[in-house]
Coordinates of C-alpha atoms in Angstrom, one line a residue:
Chain A
M789 CA 30.5 22.4 -12.9
T790 CA 31.7 23.0 -16.4
S791 CA 31.9 26.2 -18.2
V792 CA 28.9 25.2 -20.3
S793 CA 26.6 25.1 -17.5
T794 CA 27.7 28.6 -16.0
M795 CA 27.3 30.1 -19.5
A796 CA 24.0 28.6 -19.8
M797 CA 22.6 29.8 -16.5
P798 CA 21.7 33.5 -17.2
S799 CA 20.1 32.3 -20.6
G800 CA 18.2 29.8 -18.7
S801 CA 16.7 32.2 -16.2
R802 CA 15.8 34.4 -18.8
T803 CA 13.7 32.0 -20.5
R804 CA 12.2 31.0 -17.4
R805 CA 10.9 34.5 -17.1
H806 CA 9.1 34.4 -20.5
V807 CA 7.5 30.9 -19.5
K808 CA 6.7 31.9 -15.8
L809 CA 2.9 32.0 -16.0
P810 CA 2.5 28.4 -17.8
F811 CA 5.2 27.1 -15.7
G812 CA 3.5 28.1 -12.4
A813 CA 0.3 26.6 -13.9
L814 CA 1.8 23.0 -14.2
P815 CA 0.9 21.6 -10.9
I816 CA -2.9 23.2 -10.9
P817 CA -4.7 20.4 -12.6
S818 CA -3.3 17.8 -10.3
L819 CA -4.0 20.1 -7.1
L820 CA -7.6 20.3 -8.4
L821 CA -7.8 16.7 -8.6
V822 CA -6.6 16.3 -4.9
A823 CA -8.9 19.1 -3.8
F824 CA -12.0 17.8 -5.2
G825 CA -11.1 14.0 -4.6
L826 CA -9.6 14.4 -1.1
I827 CA -9.5 17.6 0.6
L828 CA -13.1 18.9 0.2
P829 CA -14.5 15.5 1.1
L830 CA -12.4 15.4 4.2
L831 CA -13.7 18.8 5.2
L832 CA -17.2 17.6 4.5
M833 CA -16.8 14.5 6.5
A834 CA -15.5 16.7 9.4
R835 CA -18.7 18.7 9.0
Y836 CA -20.7 15.2 9.2
S837 CA -19.0 14.1 12.2
L838 CA -20.5 17.1 14.1
A839 CA -24.0 16.8 12.7
V840 CA -27.2 15.3 14.2
Y841 CA -28.1 12.0 13.0
N842 CA -31.4 11.9 11.0
P843 CA -32.2 8.7 9.4
A844 CA -34.6 10.2 6.9
D845 CA -32.2 12.7 5.8
I846 CA -28.5 12.8 4.7
I847 CA -28.1 16.7 4.7
A848 CA -25.8 17.4 7.5
E849 CA -27.8 19.7 10.2
G850 CA -27.1 20.8 13.6
L851 CA -23.8 21.0 15.7
T852 CA -23.3 18.3 18.4
L853 CA -20.7 16.1 19.8
E854 CA -23.2 13.4 20.4
N855 CA -21.4 11.2 17.8
Y856 CA -18.1 11.4 19.6
L857 CA -19.6 10.9 22.9
K858 CA -21.5 7.9 21.7
F859 CA -18.1 6.3 20.6
F860 CA -16.5 7.0 24.0
T861 CA -19.2 6.1 26.4
D862 CA -20.2 2.8 24.6
P863 CA -18.0 0.0 26.0
F864 CA -18.6 -1.8 22.8
Y865 CA -16.9 0.8 20.5
R866 CA -14.2 1.6 23.1
E867 CA -13.5 -2.4 22.8
V868 CA -13.4 -2.3 19.2
L869 CA -10.8 0.6 19.3
G870 CA -8.8 -1.3 22.0
R871 CA -8.6 -4.3 19.8
T872 CA -7.8 -2.3 16.8
V873 CA -4.8 -0.7 18.6
W874 CA -3.6 -4.2 20.2
V875 CA -4.0 -6.0 16.7
A876 CA -1.5 -3.1 15.2
A877 CA 0.8 -3.4 17.9
L878 CA 1.3 -7.0 17.7
T879 CA 1.3 -6.8 13.8
T880 CA 4.2 -4.1 14.2
L881 CA 6.1 -6.2 16.5
F882 CA 5.9 -9.5 14.4
C883 CA 6.8 -7.2 11.3
L884 CA 10.0 -6.0 13.2
V885 CA 10.9 -9.5 14.3
L886 CA 10.8 -10.9 11.0
G887 CA 11.6 -7.9 8.8
I888 CA 14.8 -6.8 10.6
P889 CA 16.5 -10.1 9.9
A890 CA 15.1 -10.1 6.4
A891 CA 16.4 -6.5 5.6
Y892 CA 19.7 -7.2 7.3
V893 CA 20.3 -10.4 5.2
I894 CA 19.4 -8.2 1.9
S895 CA 21.6 -5.4 3.0
R896 CA 24.8 -7.5 3.9
T897 CA 24.7 -10.3 1.4
K898 CA 27.7 -10.1 -1.0
S899 CA 25.7 -11.8 -3.9
P900 CA 24.2 -8.9 -6.0
V901 CA 21.7 -11.7 -7.5
L902 CA 20.4 -12.8 -4.3
R903 CA 20.2 -9.2 -3.2
T904 CA 17.8 -8.6 -6.3
V905 CA 15.8 -11.8 -6.0
L906 CA 15.1 -11.0 -2.0
I907 CA 14.3 -7.3 -2.9
L908 CA 11.8 -8.4 -5.8
G909 CA 10.5 -11.2 -3.3
S910 CA 9.4 -8.6 -1.1
I911 CA 8.2 -5.8 -3.7
I912 CA 6.2 -8.3 -5.9
P913 CA 3.8 -9.7 -3.3
L914 CA 3.1 -6.1 -2.1
L915 CA 2.0 -5.2 -5.5
M916 CA -0.4 -8.3 -5.8
G917 CA -3.0 -6.5 -3.8
N918 CA -4.8 -7.5 -0.6
A919 CA -7.5 -9.5 -2.0
V920 CA -5.3 -11.9 -3.7
R921 CA -3.0 -12.4 -0.7
V922 CA -6.1 -12.8 1.9
A923 CA -7.5 -15.2 -0.7
G924 CA -4.1 -17.2 -0.1
W925 CA -4.4 -17.2 3.5
M926 CA -7.9 -18.5 3.3
V927 CA -6.9 -21.3 1.1
L928 CA -4.3 -22.0 3.7
L929 CA -6.2 -21.7 6.9
A930 CA -10.0 -22.5 6.0
D931 CA -11.4 -25.6 8.1
R932 CA -10.8 -27.6 5.1
G933 CA -7.8 -25.6 3.8
L934 CA -4.3 -26.8 2.9
V935 CA -3.0 -26.7 6.6
N936 CA -5.8 -28.6 8.0
E937 CA -6.0 -31.1 5.1
T938 CA -2.1 -31.6 5.6
L939 CA -2.4 -32.1 9.2
L940 CA -5.6 -34.8 8.6
V941 CA -3.4 -36.5 6.1
L942 CA -0.3 -36.7 8.6
N943 CA -2.7 -37.9 11.3
V944 CA -1.5 -35.0 13.6
V945 CA -5.1 -34.1 14.2
D946 CA -8.2 -36.1 14.1
A947 CA -10.6 -33.2 13.1
P948 CA -9.8 -29.8 11.5
V949 CA -8.6 -27.3 13.7
R950 CA -10.1 -23.8 13.9
I951 CA -7.8 -21.4 12.7
M952 CA -10.0 -19.1 10.8
Y953 CA -11.8 -16.3 12.6
T954 CA -9.2 -16.2 15.4
L955 CA -6.6 -13.5 16.3
T956 CA -4.0 -15.9 14.8
A957 CA -5.3 -16.0 11.3
V958 CA -5.8 -12.1 11.4
L959 CA -2.1 -11.7 12.4
L960 CA -0.7 -14.0 9.9
S961 CA -2.6 -12.4 7.1
L962 CA -1.7 -8.8 8.3
V963 CA 1.9 -9.4 9.0
A964 CA 2.1 -10.9 5.2
V965 CA 0.2 -7.9 4.0
L966 CA 2.6 -5.3 5.7
L967 CA 5.9 -7.1 6.0
P968 CA 6.8 -5.6 2.5
F969 CA 6.6 -2.2 3.6
M970 CA 8.8 -3.0 6.6
I971 CA 11.5 -4.8 4.7
I972 CA 11.7 -2.3 2.0
T973 CA 11.9 0.6 4.5
L974 CA 14.5 -1.1 6.6
Q975 CA 16.8 -2.4 3.8
S976 CA 17.4 1.2 2.4
V977 CA 18.3 2.3 5.8
F978 CA 20.5 -0.6 6.5
D979 CA 22.3 -0.3 3.4
R980 CA 23.5 3.3 4.5
I981 CA 24.9 1.9 7.7
D982 CA 28.7 1.0 7.2
G983 CA 29.7 -2.6 8.0
A984 CA 33.1 -1.1 9.4
Y985 CA 31.1 -0.6 12.6
E986 CA 30.1 -4.1 13.2
E987 CA 33.7 -5.2 12.3
A988 CA 35.2 -2.9 14.7
A989 CA 33.1 -4.3 17.4
A990 CA 33.9 -7.8 16.3
T991 CA 37.7 -7.0 16.4
L992 CA 37.3 -5.5 19.9
G993 CA 35.9 -8.7 21.0
A994 CA 32.1 -8.0 21.0
P995 CA 30.2 -11.0 20.3
P996 CA 27.9 -10.8 17.2
W997 CA 24.8 -10.6 19.4
T998 CA 26.4 -7.4 21.2
A999 CA 27.6 -6.0 18.0
F1000 CA 24.1 -6.3 16.7
F1001 CA 22.0 -5.0 19.6
R1002 CA 24.3 -2.5 20.8
I1003 CA 25.9 -1.0 17.6
F1004 CA 23.7 -2.0 14.6
V1005 CA 20.1 -1.5 16.0
P1006 CA 20.8 1.9 17.8
L1007 CA 22.4 3.2 14.7
S1008 CA 19.4 2.1 12.5
M1009 CA 16.9 3.3 15.0
P1010 CA 15.4 5.9 12.9
G1011 CA 14.9 3.6 10.0
I1012 CA 13.4 0.8 12.4
F1013 CA 11.0 3.6 13.8
S1014 CA 9.5 4.7 10.8
G1015 CA 9.2 1.4 9.2
G1016 CA 7.4 0.5 12.6
L1017 CA 5.1 3.5 12.2
L1018 CA 4.5 2.9 8.7
V1019 CA 3.2 -0.7 9.4
F1020 CA 1.3 0.5 12.6
I1021 CA -0.7 3.1 10.5
L1022 CA -1.5 0.6 7.7
S1023 CA -2.5 -2.0 10.3
M1024 CA -4.7 0.4 12.4
N1025 CA -6.7 0.9 9.2
A1026 CA -6.7 -2.7 7.8
Y1027 CA -9.9 -3.7 6.2
A1028 CA -9.6 -7.0 4.3
S1029 CA -7.9 -9.1 6.8
P1030 CA -10.1 -8.5 9.8
V1031 CA -13.2 -8.9 7.6
L1032 CA -12.4 -12.2 5.8
L1033 CA -9.9 -13.9 8.3
G1034 CA -11.4 -12.5 11.3
G1035 CA -14.9 -13.2 10.6
P1036 CA -18.1 -11.2 11.5
T1037 CA -17.4 -11.1 15.3
F1038 CA -14.0 -9.9 14.8
H1039 CA -14.7 -6.2 15.0
M1040 CA -12.0 -3.5 14.1
M1041 CA -12.2 0.0 13.2
A1042 CA -12.0 0.2 9.6
P1043 CA -14.6 -2.4 8.9
M1044 CA -16.7 -0.5 11.4
V1045 CA -16.6 2.6 9.2
Y1046 CA -17.5 0.8 6.2
E1047 CA -20.4 -0.7 7.8
Q1048 CA -21.8 2.4 9.4
A1049 CA -21.3 4.7 6.1
V1050 CA -22.5 1.9 3.5
K1051 CA -24.8 -0.4 5.4
V1052 CA -26.2 1.6 8.3
F1053 CA -26.1 4.9 6.4
N1054 CA -25.4 6.6 9.7
W1055 CA -23.0 9.2 8.3
P1056 CA -22.5 11.4 11.2
F1057 CA -21.5 8.3 13.2
A1058 CA -19.3 6.9 10.2
A1059 CA -17.5 10.4 10.0
S1060 CA -16.8 10.3 13.7
L1061 CA -15.5 6.9 13.6
A1062 CA -13.1 7.7 10.8
F1063 CA -11.7 10.8 12.7
V1064 CA -11.4 8.7 15.9
L1065 CA -9.4 6.3 13.9
M1066 CA -7.1 9.0 12.3
F1067 CA -6.8 10.9 15.7
A1068 CA -5.9 7.6 17.4
T1069 CA -3.2 7.0 14.8
L1070 CA -1.8 10.3 15.0
V1071 CA -1.7 10.5 19.0
L1072 CA 0.0 7.1 19.1
T1073 CA 2.5 8.2 16.6
V1074 CA 3.3 11.4 18.5
V1075 CA 3.5 9.6 21.7
S1076 CA 5.8 6.8 20.5
S1077 CA 8.0 9.1 18.8
V1078 CA 8.4 11.1 22.0
V1079 CA 9.3 8.2 23.9
L1080 CA 11.7 6.9 21.5
Q1081 CA 13.3 10.3 21.1
K1082 CA 14.1 10.4 24.8
K1083 CA 15.4 6.9 24.8
Y1084 CA 17.5 7.2 21.5
G1085 CA 18.0 11.0 21.1
R1086 CA 16.9 13.0 18.0
M1087 CA 15.9 11.2 14.8
Chain B
M513 CA 37.4 -12.5 10.4
T514 CA 38.0 -16.3 10.7
F515 CA 40.0 -16.2 13.8
L516 CA 37.1 -14.5 15.6
T517 CA 34.6 -17.1 14.9
R518 CA 33.1 -18.7 17.7
S519 CA 30.0 -20.8 18.4
G520 CA 28.2 -17.7 19.2
D521 CA 28.7 -16.4 15.9
K522 CA 27.1 -19.6 14.3
I523 CA 24.0 -19.2 16.5
F524 CA 23.6 -15.7 15.7
H525 CA 23.9 -16.2 11.8
I526 CA 21.4 -19.1 11.9
A527 CA 18.9 -17.0 13.8
I528 CA 19.0 -14.2 11.6
I529 CA 19.0 -16.3 8.5
G530 CA 16.2 -18.2 9.9
L531 CA 14.1 -15.3 10.6
A532 CA 14.8 -14.1 7.3
A533 CA 13.7 -17.2 5.7
L534 CA 10.5 -17.1 7.8
A535 CA 9.7 -13.6 6.6
F536 CA 10.0 -14.6 2.8
L537 CA 8.0 -17.8 3.6
E538 CA 5.3 -15.6 5.2
L539 CA 5.4 -13.4 1.9
I540 CA 5.5 -16.3 -0.7
V541 CA 3.6 -19.1 0.7
P542 CA 0.0 -17.8 0.5
L543 CA 0.7 -16.8 -3.2
A544 CA 2.2 -20.1 -4.0
S545 CA -0.7 -22.0 -2.4
V546 CA -3.5 -20.0 -4.1
I547 CA -1.7 -20.6 -7.5
W548 CA -1.2 -24.3 -6.6
V549 CA -4.9 -24.8 -5.4
S550 CA -6.3 -23.2 -8.8
F551 CA -5.3 -26.2 -10.4
F552 CA -6.7 -28.9 -8.1
E553 CA -9.2 -31.1 -9.7
N554 CA -11.4 -31.7 -6.6
K555 CA -14.1 -29.0 -6.2
I556 CA -13.5 -28.8 -2.5
I557 CA -9.7 -28.2 -1.4
N558 CA -8.4 -31.8 -0.7
F559 CA -4.9 -32.6 0.0
P560 CA -3.0 -34.4 -1.6
P561 CA -4.8 -33.4 -4.9
K562 CA -6.4 -36.3 -6.7
G563 CA -5.3 -34.7 -10.1
Y564 CA -5.0 -31.3 -12.0
T565 CA -7.2 -29.5 -14.3
L566 CA -7.6 -26.3 -15.9
D567 CA -11.4 -26.0 -15.6
W568 CA -11.6 -23.9 -12.8
Y569 CA -10.3 -21.2 -15.1
A570 CA -13.0 -21.7 -17.4
N571 CA -15.7 -21.8 -14.8
A572 CA -14.4 -18.5 -13.4
W573 CA -14.4 -16.7 -16.9
N574 CA -18.3 -18.0 -17.3
M575 CA -19.2 -16.4 -14.1
P576 CA -20.3 -12.8 -15.3
R577 CA -19.0 -11.1 -11.9
F578 CA -15.5 -12.2 -12.5
R579 CA -15.2 -11.7 -16.2
E580 CA -16.9 -8.2 -15.6
G581 CA -14.8 -7.5 -12.9
F582 CA -11.8 -8.1 -14.7
L583 CA -12.7 -6.0 -17.7
M584 CA -13.9 -3.2 -15.3
S585 CA -10.5 -3.2 -13.3
L586 CA -8.7 -3.0 -17.0
K587 CA -10.9 0.0 -18.1
V588 CA -10.7 1.7 -14.7
G589 CA -7.2 1.0 -14.5
F590 CA -6.5 2.4 -18.0
V591 CA -8.6 5.7 -17.5
A592 CA -6.9 6.1 -14.1
T593 CA -3.5 5.7 -15.6
M594 CA -4.2 8.3 -18.5
V595 CA -5.6 10.9 -16.0
S596 CA -2.8 10.4 -13.7
M597 CA -0.4 10.9 -16.3
L598 CA -2.1 14.0 -17.8
V599 CA -2.3 15.8 -14.6
G600 CA 0.8 14.2 -13.0
V601 CA 3.6 14.7 -15.5
P602 CA 3.2 18.6 -15.7
A603 CA 3.3 18.5 -11.6
A604 CA 6.3 16.5 -11.6
I605 CA 8.1 18.6 -13.9
F606 CA 6.9 21.7 -11.6
L607 CA 8.2 19.7 -8.6
A608 CA 11.5 18.9 -10.2
R609 CA 12.3 22.1 -11.7
T610 CA 11.4 24.7 -9.3
Q611 CA 12.8 26.2 -5.9
F612 CA 9.6 28.0 -5.2
W613 CA 8.9 28.3 -1.4
G614 CA 5.6 26.6 -1.4
R615 CA 7.1 23.7 -3.2
E616 CA 7.3 21.3 -0.1
M617 CA 3.7 22.1 0.5
I618 CA 2.6 21.3 -3.1
Q619 CA 4.3 17.9 -2.8
T620 CA 2.7 17.0 0.4
I621 CA -0.7 17.8 -0.9
L622 CA -0.2 15.8 -4.0
L623 CA 1.2 12.9 -2.1
G624 CA -1.8 13.3 0.2
P625 CA -3.7 10.2 -1.5
L626 CA -1.1 8.1 -0.4
I627 CA -0.9 9.2 3.5
V628 CA -4.6 9.5 4.1
P629 CA -5.7 5.7 4.8
G630 CA -7.8 4.4 2.1
I631 CA -10.8 3.7 4.3
V632 CA -10.9 7.3 5.5
A633 CA -10.4 8.7 2.1
G634 CA -13.0 6.4 0.6
S635 CA -15.6 7.0 3.0
A636 CA -15.1 10.9 2.7
L637 CA -15.3 10.5 -1.0
F638 CA -18.3 8.3 -0.8
M639 CA -20.2 11.0 1.1
F640 CA -19.0 13.7 -0.9
L641 CA -20.3 12.3 -4.0
I642 CA -23.6 11.3 -2.7
G643 CA -24.1 14.7 -1.1
F644 CA -23.2 16.0 -4.6
E645 CA -25.7 13.8 -6.3
V646 CA -28.4 15.0 -3.8
A647 CA -27.5 18.6 -4.5
T648 CA -27.3 18.3 -8.4
G649 CA -29.0 15.2 -9.4
V650 CA -25.8 13.9 -11.2
Q651 CA -24.9 10.4 -10.1
I652 CA -21.0 9.7 -9.7
A653 CA -20.9 7.3 -6.7
Q654 CA -21.5 3.8 -7.9
T655 CA -20.7 4.5 -11.6
F656 CA -17.7 3.9 -13.7
A657 CA -16.7 7.7 -13.5
G658 CA -16.7 7.6 -9.8
L659 CA -14.3 4.6 -9.8
C660 CA -12.2 6.6 -12.2
L661 CA -12.0 9.6 -10.1
A662 CA -11.1 7.6 -7.0
H663 CA -8.4 5.3 -8.9
S664 CA -7.0 8.5 -10.7
L665 CA -6.3 9.8 -7.3
I666 CA -4.6 6.9 -5.8
A667 CA -2.3 6.5 -9.0
L668 CA -1.4 10.2 -9.2
P669 CA 1.2 10.1 -6.2
W670 CA 2.9 7.3 -7.9
T671 CA 3.1 8.8 -11.3
I672 CA 4.4 12.1 -9.6
R673 CA 7.1 10.2 -7.5
L674 CA 8.5 8.2 -10.5
V675 CA 8.4 10.8 -13.1
T676 CA 10.2 13.4 -10.5
A677 CA 12.8 10.7 -9.7
S678 CA 13.8 10.5 -13.6
L679 CA 13.6 14.3 -13.7
V680 CA 15.9 14.8 -11.0
G681 CA 18.2 12.1 -12.2
M682 CA 18.7 13.5 -15.6
D683 CA 21.4 15.7 -17.0
R684 CA 20.1 19.3 -17.2
Q685 CA 23.1 20.5 -19.2
V686 CA 21.5 19.3 -22.5
E687 CA 18.5 21.3 -21.8
E688 CA 20.4 24.3 -21.0
A689 CA 22.7 24.0 -24.2
A690 CA 19.4 23.8 -26.2
L691 CA 18.1 26.8 -24.7
T692 CA 21.4 28.7 -25.2
L693 CA 21.3 27.6 -28.7
G694 CA 18.0 29.4 -29.1
A695 CA 15.2 26.7 -28.7
R696 CA 12.1 27.5 -27.6
P697 CA 11.2 25.9 -23.9
F698 CA 8.5 23.9 -25.4
T699 CA 10.7 22.7 -28.1
V700 CA 13.3 21.8 -25.5
F701 CA 10.7 20.0 -23.6
R702 CA 9.4 18.0 -26.5
R703 CA 12.7 17.2 -28.0
I704 CA 15.1 16.9 -25.0
T705 CA 13.3 16.3 -21.7
L706 CA 10.4 14.1 -22.8
P707 CA 12.7 11.5 -24.5
A708 CA 15.0 11.8 -21.7
I709 CA 12.4 10.8 -19.2
R710 CA 10.4 8.5 -21.5
P711 CA 11.5 5.1 -19.3
G712 CA 10.2 7.1 -16.0
I713 CA 7.0 8.0 -17.7
F714 CA 6.2 4.4 -19.0
A715 CA 7.2 3.1 -15.6
G716 CA 5.0 5.7 -13.7
G717 CA 2.2 4.8 -16.0
L718 CA 2.5 1.1 -15.5
F719 CA 2.9 1.4 -11.7
A720 CA -0.1 3.6 -11.8
F721 CA -2.0 0.9 -13.7
V722 CA -1.2 -1.8 -11.0
I723 CA -1.9 0.5 -7.9
S724 CA -5.5 1.0 -9.6
F725 CA -5.9 -2.6 -10.5
V726 CA -5.4 -4.0 -6.9
D727 CA -7.1 -1.1 -4.9
L728 CA -9.6 -2.5 -2.6
E729 CA -10.3 0.1 0.4
K730 CA -11.3 2.9 -1.8
S731 CA -13.3 0.9 -4.4
L732 CA -15.2 -0.6 -1.7
F733 CA -17.3 2.5 -1.1
L734 CA -17.6 3.4 -4.8
V735 CA -18.5 0.0 -6.6
G736 CA -22.1 -0.3 -7.6
P737 CA -24.3 -2.9 -9.7
G738 CA -22.7 -3.2 -12.9
S739 CA -19.5 -1.5 -11.9
T740 CA -17.4 -3.7 -9.5
T741 CA -13.6 -4.2 -10.0
L742 CA -12.1 -7.6 -9.6
P743 CA -10.5 -7.3 -6.1
I744 CA -14.2 -6.4 -4.8
A745 CA -15.5 -9.5 -6.8
I746 CA -12.8 -11.5 -5.0
I747 CA -13.4 -10.3 -1.6
N748 CA -17.3 -10.5 -1.9
Y749 CA -17.0 -14.2 -3.1
L750 CA -14.5 -15.1 -0.2
E751 CA -17.2 -14.0 2.2
W752 CA -19.3 -17.1 1.3
S753 CA -16.7 -19.7 -0.1
I754 CA -13.3 -20.6 -0.6
D755 CA -12.7 -23.0 -3.5
P756 CA -10.4 -23.5 -6.5
T757 CA -12.5 -21.2 -8.8
I758 CA -11.7 -18.3 -6.6
A759 CA -8.1 -19.6 -6.5
A760 CA -8.2 -19.3 -10.3
V761 CA -9.4 -15.8 -10.2
A762 CA -6.7 -14.8 -8.0
T763 CA -4.1 -16.6 -10.0
V764 CA -5.3 -14.6 -13.0
Q765 CA -4.7 -11.3 -11.1
I766 CA -1.4 -12.5 -10.0
A767 CA -0.5 -13.3 -13.6
A768 CA -1.7 -9.9 -14.9
I769 CA 0.2 -8.1 -12.3
T770 CA 3.2 -10.0 -12.9
L771 CA 3.3 -9.2 -16.7
V772 CA 2.8 -5.7 -16.0
M773 CA 5.7 -5.6 -13.5
V774 CA 8.0 -7.4 -16.0
V775 CA 7.4 -4.8 -18.5
T776 CA 7.8 -2.1 -15.9
D777 CA 11.2 -3.6 -14.9
R778 CA 12.6 -3.0 -18.5
F779 CA 12.1 0.7 -18.2
F780 CA 12.6 1.4 -14.5
K781 CA 14.2 -0.8 -11.8
L782 CA 11.5 -1.7 -9.5
T783 CA 13.9 -1.5 -6.5
R784 CA 14.2 2.1 -7.1
A785 CA 10.2 2.8 -6.9
F786 CA 10.1 2.8 -3.3

């Protein structure tokens, strides 16, 4: 530090005392916005999830666990939760398989131009929004979409293949929607891992596979874990992909929350669905972090 | 390194580069196809295309739901950006300039709209606003105001993040020198701090606009007749048909966001925003 800043310090703190009140007030407007736009609504929803459903009235009345019981005793809803977890797990797996190599290439490339191009190539699709990217997948995968038309022209198939409204279609679009989060998270972690470790392993005779899986992957485990977690949480809550590419019979949790809240207008049940979704995400997050911590030590 | 090269090295590099290429294809192909199809001459998607046309753009603009959706998204994005700047910039200054014990907690609360999933937060806000309407008779859900409220909220964490980043990155000695020389704190803010963080403020605002413009999950609960945003208009249309018209609409959204991103990148390297 130079002498200027040491001289300025006492004066700075004296001035701060003068403006203490307005300074402390600076975050208040935004805190109010979050309080009224998010926190109070969440509290009200918690209340609704314990209310008795009355089709004639939306006022929350009574105190019951009926809504949660309905969810866990009805095999239909349990299956929806199961499918949601399954789809989220598969999406996370594919995002890891594609995202780790992509981030590895970004962080190990020697060309700054390629690096910038690839980073922008992952950020820009992210900012385009889900609606546009889902539209892209529908253009590709529809019965008369680009993929089927190409297969027909090339005489690979005689009739269009059903790709839409399958698990494959949902996974393709979900992976594309969430992959940028994975790549960006991983790339910033990979950048901090010194290439010297891999070189040392290579010098000592380790084949690249061994160096990658025994040295690089364990070193970057915290980043891989947080990237995986982010993708998992976001896919548990996915809306557009299951609705549009999964079709009306591919039920997942987020679309069901919407349906119950807006179409059926059963708020107590919608509220409990939303909390089950949040709680399931939370439990799986905690369990997976405990398991991974046992395997790889503290993160 | 070369003396270590074995055939295993080669397979390893091919596998890594192959998977990475697949990852970028997965990201780019859907966007590229939607842009390409929007110029197809046929009314149904046909490959190879018989010819190319711009008619679908005119067609899309002539459909009120897309024209109004686009204008509504622009208006909501503008208001949300302004609100999130007005309340977010002071909060960012607070977060960057304090060692107050509750700082972490305030930061977590302010980043809350980013943490709570859109569907959960959207349904909660929907119930809250309808409940408010029942209690007071003032309608906010399914109006322009309701959309602006929800969008200001999702834009807020991004504004705060980007502005805080530029505040933390700036040299504080200039501010301190001005204070030592007798400038009042507000003058220091107006003449020194503000000009120094202007790029961060611009970028935060533009980012907030994009985040608002493309939002789907929260808007879903709050749109109503006469106040529907473009992404909602797109997915409502997609439920029934997929044709070059919707591809044209999607391409317009892609173009609008690319434009904003190019401008943003001039003030603030996009690669630093995450």
